[in-house]
Amino acid sequence: MFESKRIKPALLAGLLSVTGSFAFAVELGFKVSGQDRDFAEYLKSATLTSDLKDKDASTNQDYMAAARADYARLVGALYERGFYGGTVSIRVNGREADEIDPLSTPRTINRIDYHVTPGPRFTFGTARVAPLAAGTEIPEGFAPNKPANSGLVPAAARAGIEGWRNQGHAKVDVAGQSVTAYHPDRKLNVDIGLTPGPRLRFGPLIHEGESRVRSERIVAIAGLPEGEIYSPEEMKDAADRLRRTGAFRSVVLNEAEEIGPGNTLPVTVEVTDTKPRRFGFGAELSSLEGITLSTFWLHRNLWGGAERLRIDGEVSGIGGDTDGIDYILSARLDRPAIFTPDTSHYFDFRLQELDEPDYNESSLRIGTGLSHIFNDNLTGELGVAYQYSEIEDDLGNRTRQHLLFPGKLTFDNRNDPLDATRGVYLGLEVTPFLGLNESGGGARIYSDTRSYFALGRDEDIVLAGRAQLGTVTGADLEDVPADMLFYSGGAGTVRGQGYQSLAVDLGGGNRIGGRSFMAFSAEIRAAVARKIELVGFADTGYVGRDAFGGGTGDWHSGAGLGLRYDTGIGPIRVDVATPLDDDAGKSFELYIGIGQAF
């Protein structure tokens, strides 16, 4: 049997609060017999007294309570590594901690000594969970003659239960369990029996409680498949769909205690509404492009069906050297659970007045479409839109009307969209368009790929890369809305180069956007303090007159250094860049914003 000093009742330790004085310079000694230094550090990290050493206001009562609690904590830590026959001694000022009267705490505690003798390590003798559903994977270490780490026992039981639940047996239960340490053979015998119960199908989903969202819409959005075989994954997906709307602060799905008629399982859903309205704002500064101010207003339950309306406004080019000021007003309304629980219907609207270095454009765009969530990482959209544009550029003044068919596919498994250290982002946009007056038709294709890789145990160095590719095919330059052509230079493409400084040269000082585009960026981000990163980066970009596969174009590049300060909701970004051409080291651009550059 395991030998250890008996722990006094916690209630008596609580009485110490009436008699305490503060402890000063308590020395801790820690000795583990027969094990290496790493094992000793593992045990030491399980103690409460080691945490108290870092707290200036710890009292003698704190140390005494921690020492008493550490008997059980160290026993548990030994069990975790398969040691079931050890001894633990904790001496306070030379006396065993659990022999000190809780009402007579020493006025001064100078030293606490730990001595742990782990004893022999046990292995599993019997290691059985039965019966198991087909395909169930038990933890690899839970097997005869493997180290009998105690954490493997509940892990194996959970795996057995989850295996049956994944097969539709929602009411699987532990029928019996036997866990015995046999000291002569140093074996831990574990035998856990399961009762799967019947295979169940989903019963009705019932909304309980109050919400501003109508009950029938809650049920429709959740999309729990009534009549189909029970699945924990379907339960998770239903809760995730409700959370994605943003209309609820919390979502809880509860399985009924009793099985319903015909081996069905009724499920109830309880939601807590969040505040329906929200607004926010942002700002960015570039020494050349000037100040960009943005704001949004959001309503997350417009008509009681978790409809989401977002209105955005942006003003850019304030105080910049890029000709004039741009104004953009846009709105989007999404209604979830159309056709399928993962499909939404949207309407969008955009009105903009752009005063860019090489063109002026006023346009109105109205559209509608469907968006679909394929899984946690993959989403897509398909729609139709009408766009009216009045364009003034070096090709002349013209009015264009187009029917657009925008499609979008996005894969995103980044760990944090604002400050990613791992994962990949891939965005693909394909927009066929048809001219409605004298305009020609064609298609615009654009892709944006970003990848992140962290180095070091603490992920304090991050390598980040970005590739942007674009082309416009099937239409002449004058038939394409100016904002659908490509330029390079500035914060979103090549830092250090002037905003939209790379375009297609028509000769005679005339320029226009290109029909082919590439931009590549690389960053190395290194943490130099708890909330501060130093960043080095290099960007390069290309713009060509013709679609990919024909014609020629030009390249330009830039590089620089930046700082990031972590605010908790996203880093504040400061970048200084210079072009990599004849002005290298002579001309500099400054960029300030929120969030990483990509």
XYZ file of C-alpha atoms in Angstrom, residues 334-537:
204
model
C -27.365 38.164 -43.902
C -30.226 35.825 -43.050
C -29.010 32.423 -41.757
C -30.465 28.964 -42.419
C -31.786 29.318 -45.966
C -32.227 25.983 -47.792
C -29.785 24.315 -45.361
C -28.685 25.175 -41.793
C -25.220 26.106 -43.138
C -26.462 28.328 -45.984
C -27.249 32.027 -45.623
C -28.885 34.507 -47.984
C -27.329 37.946 -48.297
C -28.020 41.344 -49.825
C -25.187 43.823 -50.209
C -24.832 47.434 -51.278
C -21.814 49.638 -51.949
C -21.575 53.305 -52.881
C -18.106 54.737 -53.442
C -16.346 57.861 -54.652
C -12.674 57.154 -55.431
C -10.142 59.905 -56.166
C -7.042 57.854 -56.948
C -3.705 58.906 -58.487
C -4.610 57.537 -61.937
C -8.403 57.647 -62.020
C -11.607 58.973 -60.532
C -14.531 56.600 -60.224
C -18.026 56.911 -58.820
C -19.891 53.626 -58.604
C -22.982 51.991 -57.177
C -23.209 48.245 -56.657
C -26.221 46.212 -55.504
C -26.152 42.446 -55.190
C -27.568 39.313 -53.638
C -26.417 35.745 -53.216
C -25.830 32.725 -51.031
C -23.002 31.931 -48.649
C -22.270 28.428 -47.374
C -20.127 27.076 -44.554
C -18.648 23.734 -45.627
C -16.742 23.152 -42.386
C -14.941 25.064 -39.648
C -12.254 26.243 -42.083
C -13.899 26.407 -45.511
C -16.588 28.880 -46.628
C -17.915 29.946 -50.006
C -20.177 32.531 -51.660
C -21.944 32.789 -55.001
C -24.006 35.779 -56.097
C -25.168 38.208 -58.738
C -24.790 42.003 -58.692
C -25.414 45.111 -60.801
C -22.726 47.823 -60.931
C -22.982 51.303 -62.431
C -19.669 53.166 -62.844
C -18.657 56.640 -63.993
C -14.923 56.595 -64.775
C -12.436 59.346 -65.561
C -8.873 58.260 -66.357
C -6.199 58.576 -69.021
C -8.374 56.579 -71.441
C -11.053 59.276 -71.216
C -14.437 59.666 -69.567
C -16.984 56.880 -69.837
C -19.965 55.267 -68.168
C -20.160 51.515 -67.741
C -22.858 49.138 -66.520
C -22.076 45.542 -65.678
C -23.819 42.441 -64.441
C -21.417 40.662 -62.096
C -21.425 37.043 -60.919
C -19.053 37.084 -57.933
C -17.842 33.797 -56.442
C -15.588 33.404 -53.437
C -13.942 30.469 -51.657
C -12.036 30.943 -48.398
C -9.967 28.444 -46.441
C -8.704 29.706 -43.072
C -7.210 27.593 -40.283
C -5.091 30.324 -38.678
C -4.955 30.265 -34.883
C -5.614 34.033 -34.709
C -6.700 36.093 -37.750
C -5.295 39.331 -36.277
C -1.990 37.872 -35.083
C -1.444 34.433 -36.585
C 1.519 32.276 -35.612
C 0.347 29.041 -37.245
C -1.886 28.048 -40.119
C -2.821 28.992 -43.665
C -5.235 31.457 -45.239
C -6.324 31.017 -48.855
C -8.823 33.322 -50.531
C -9.962 32.848 -54.131
C -12.295 35.281 -55.900
C -13.674 34.672 -59.393
C -15.968 37.381 -60.828
C -17.291 36.908 -64.361
C -18.907 40.106 -65.670
C -21.167 41.006 -68.576
C -21.383 44.475 -70.108
C -24.917 45.935 -70.307
C -24.236 48.923 -72.589
C -21.196 49.215 -74.828
C -19.019 47.346 -72.338
C -17.435 44.014 -73.072
C -17.517 40.972 -70.854
C -14.813 39.021 -69.128
C -13.724 37.762 -65.734
C -11.572 38.968 -62.860
C -9.657 36.356 -60.856
C -7.772 37.122 -57.656
C -6.127 34.910 -55.052
C -4.536 35.736 -51.697
C -2.452 33.071 -49.927
C -0.875 33.542 -46.488
C 1.149 31.045 -44.464
C 2.582 31.178 -40.937
C 5.175 29.017 -39.190
C 6.303 29.419 -35.565
C 9.771 28.508 -34.304
C 10.923 27.770 -30.771
C 9.163 26.168 -27.841
C 7.492 29.471 -26.942
C 6.772 30.342 -30.603
C 8.714 33.570 -30.140
C 9.850 33.628 -33.788
C 7.273 33.557 -36.578
C 7.927 33.271 -40.303
C 5.075 34.712 -42.390
C 4.611 34.757 -46.148
C 2.016 36.123 -48.538
C 1.373 35.709 -52.272
C -1.219 37.710 -54.226
C -2.077 36.862 -57.828
C -4.638 38.518 -60.096
C -5.754 38.689 -63.701
C -8.566 40.184 -65.807
C -9.379 38.232 -68.941
C -11.687 38.610 -71.926
C -12.243 42.383 -71.839
C -10.410 45.461 -73.056
C -8.950 47.867 -70.514
C -11.552 50.528 -71.209
C -14.398 48.074 -70.596
C -13.283 47.121 -67.073
C -14.333 49.203 -64.041
C -11.241 51.054 -62.857
C -11.371 49.533 -59.366
C -11.242 46.023 -60.864
C -7.838 46.652 -62.472
C -4.579 46.130 -60.570
C -2.007 48.500 -59.114
C 0.952 47.904 -56.807
C 2.564 49.950 -54.078
C 1.534 50.898 -50.553
C 0.583 49.164 -47.332
C -1.391 46.320 -48.910
C 1.121 45.328 -51.588
C 4.671 46.742 -51.549
C 5.642 48.810 -48.537
C 8.255 51.480 -49.207
C 6.898 52.150 -52.695
C 4.372 54.925 -53.298
C 0.670 54.122 -53.173
C -0.396 52.636 -56.539
C 2.941 53.773 -57.941
C 3.239 50.795 -60.284
C 0.713 50.702 -63.150
C 0.620 50.295 -66.925
C 2.480 53.047 -68.795
C 0.446 54.153 -71.815
C 3.115 56.645 -72.918
C 3.068 60.418 -72.818
C 2.744 60.397 -69.032
C -0.539 58.458 -69.162
C -1.140 55.431 -66.909
C -3.848 52.915 -66.091
C -4.271 49.819 -63.977
C -3.064 46.468 -65.269
C -4.829 43.245 -66.150
C -2.210 41.039 -64.486
C -0.767 41.351 -60.999
C 1.564 39.584 -58.584
C 2.779 40.577 -55.126
C 4.909 38.622 -52.667
C 5.697 39.491 -49.057
C 7.851 37.841 -46.394
C 8.188 38.711 -42.709
C 10.165 37.425 -39.747
C 8.623 38.387 -36.412
C 10.690 37.992 -33.249
C 9.428 38.591 -29.724
C 11.892 40.835 -27.877
C 9.731 41.467 -24.787
C 6.494 40.134 -23.345
C 4.300 42.351 -25.558
C 6.756 43.649 -28.156
C 7.828 42.141 -31.482
C 10.521 43.283 -33.875
C 9.675 42.615 -37.528
C 11.802 42.549 -40.654
C 10.031 42.402 -44.029
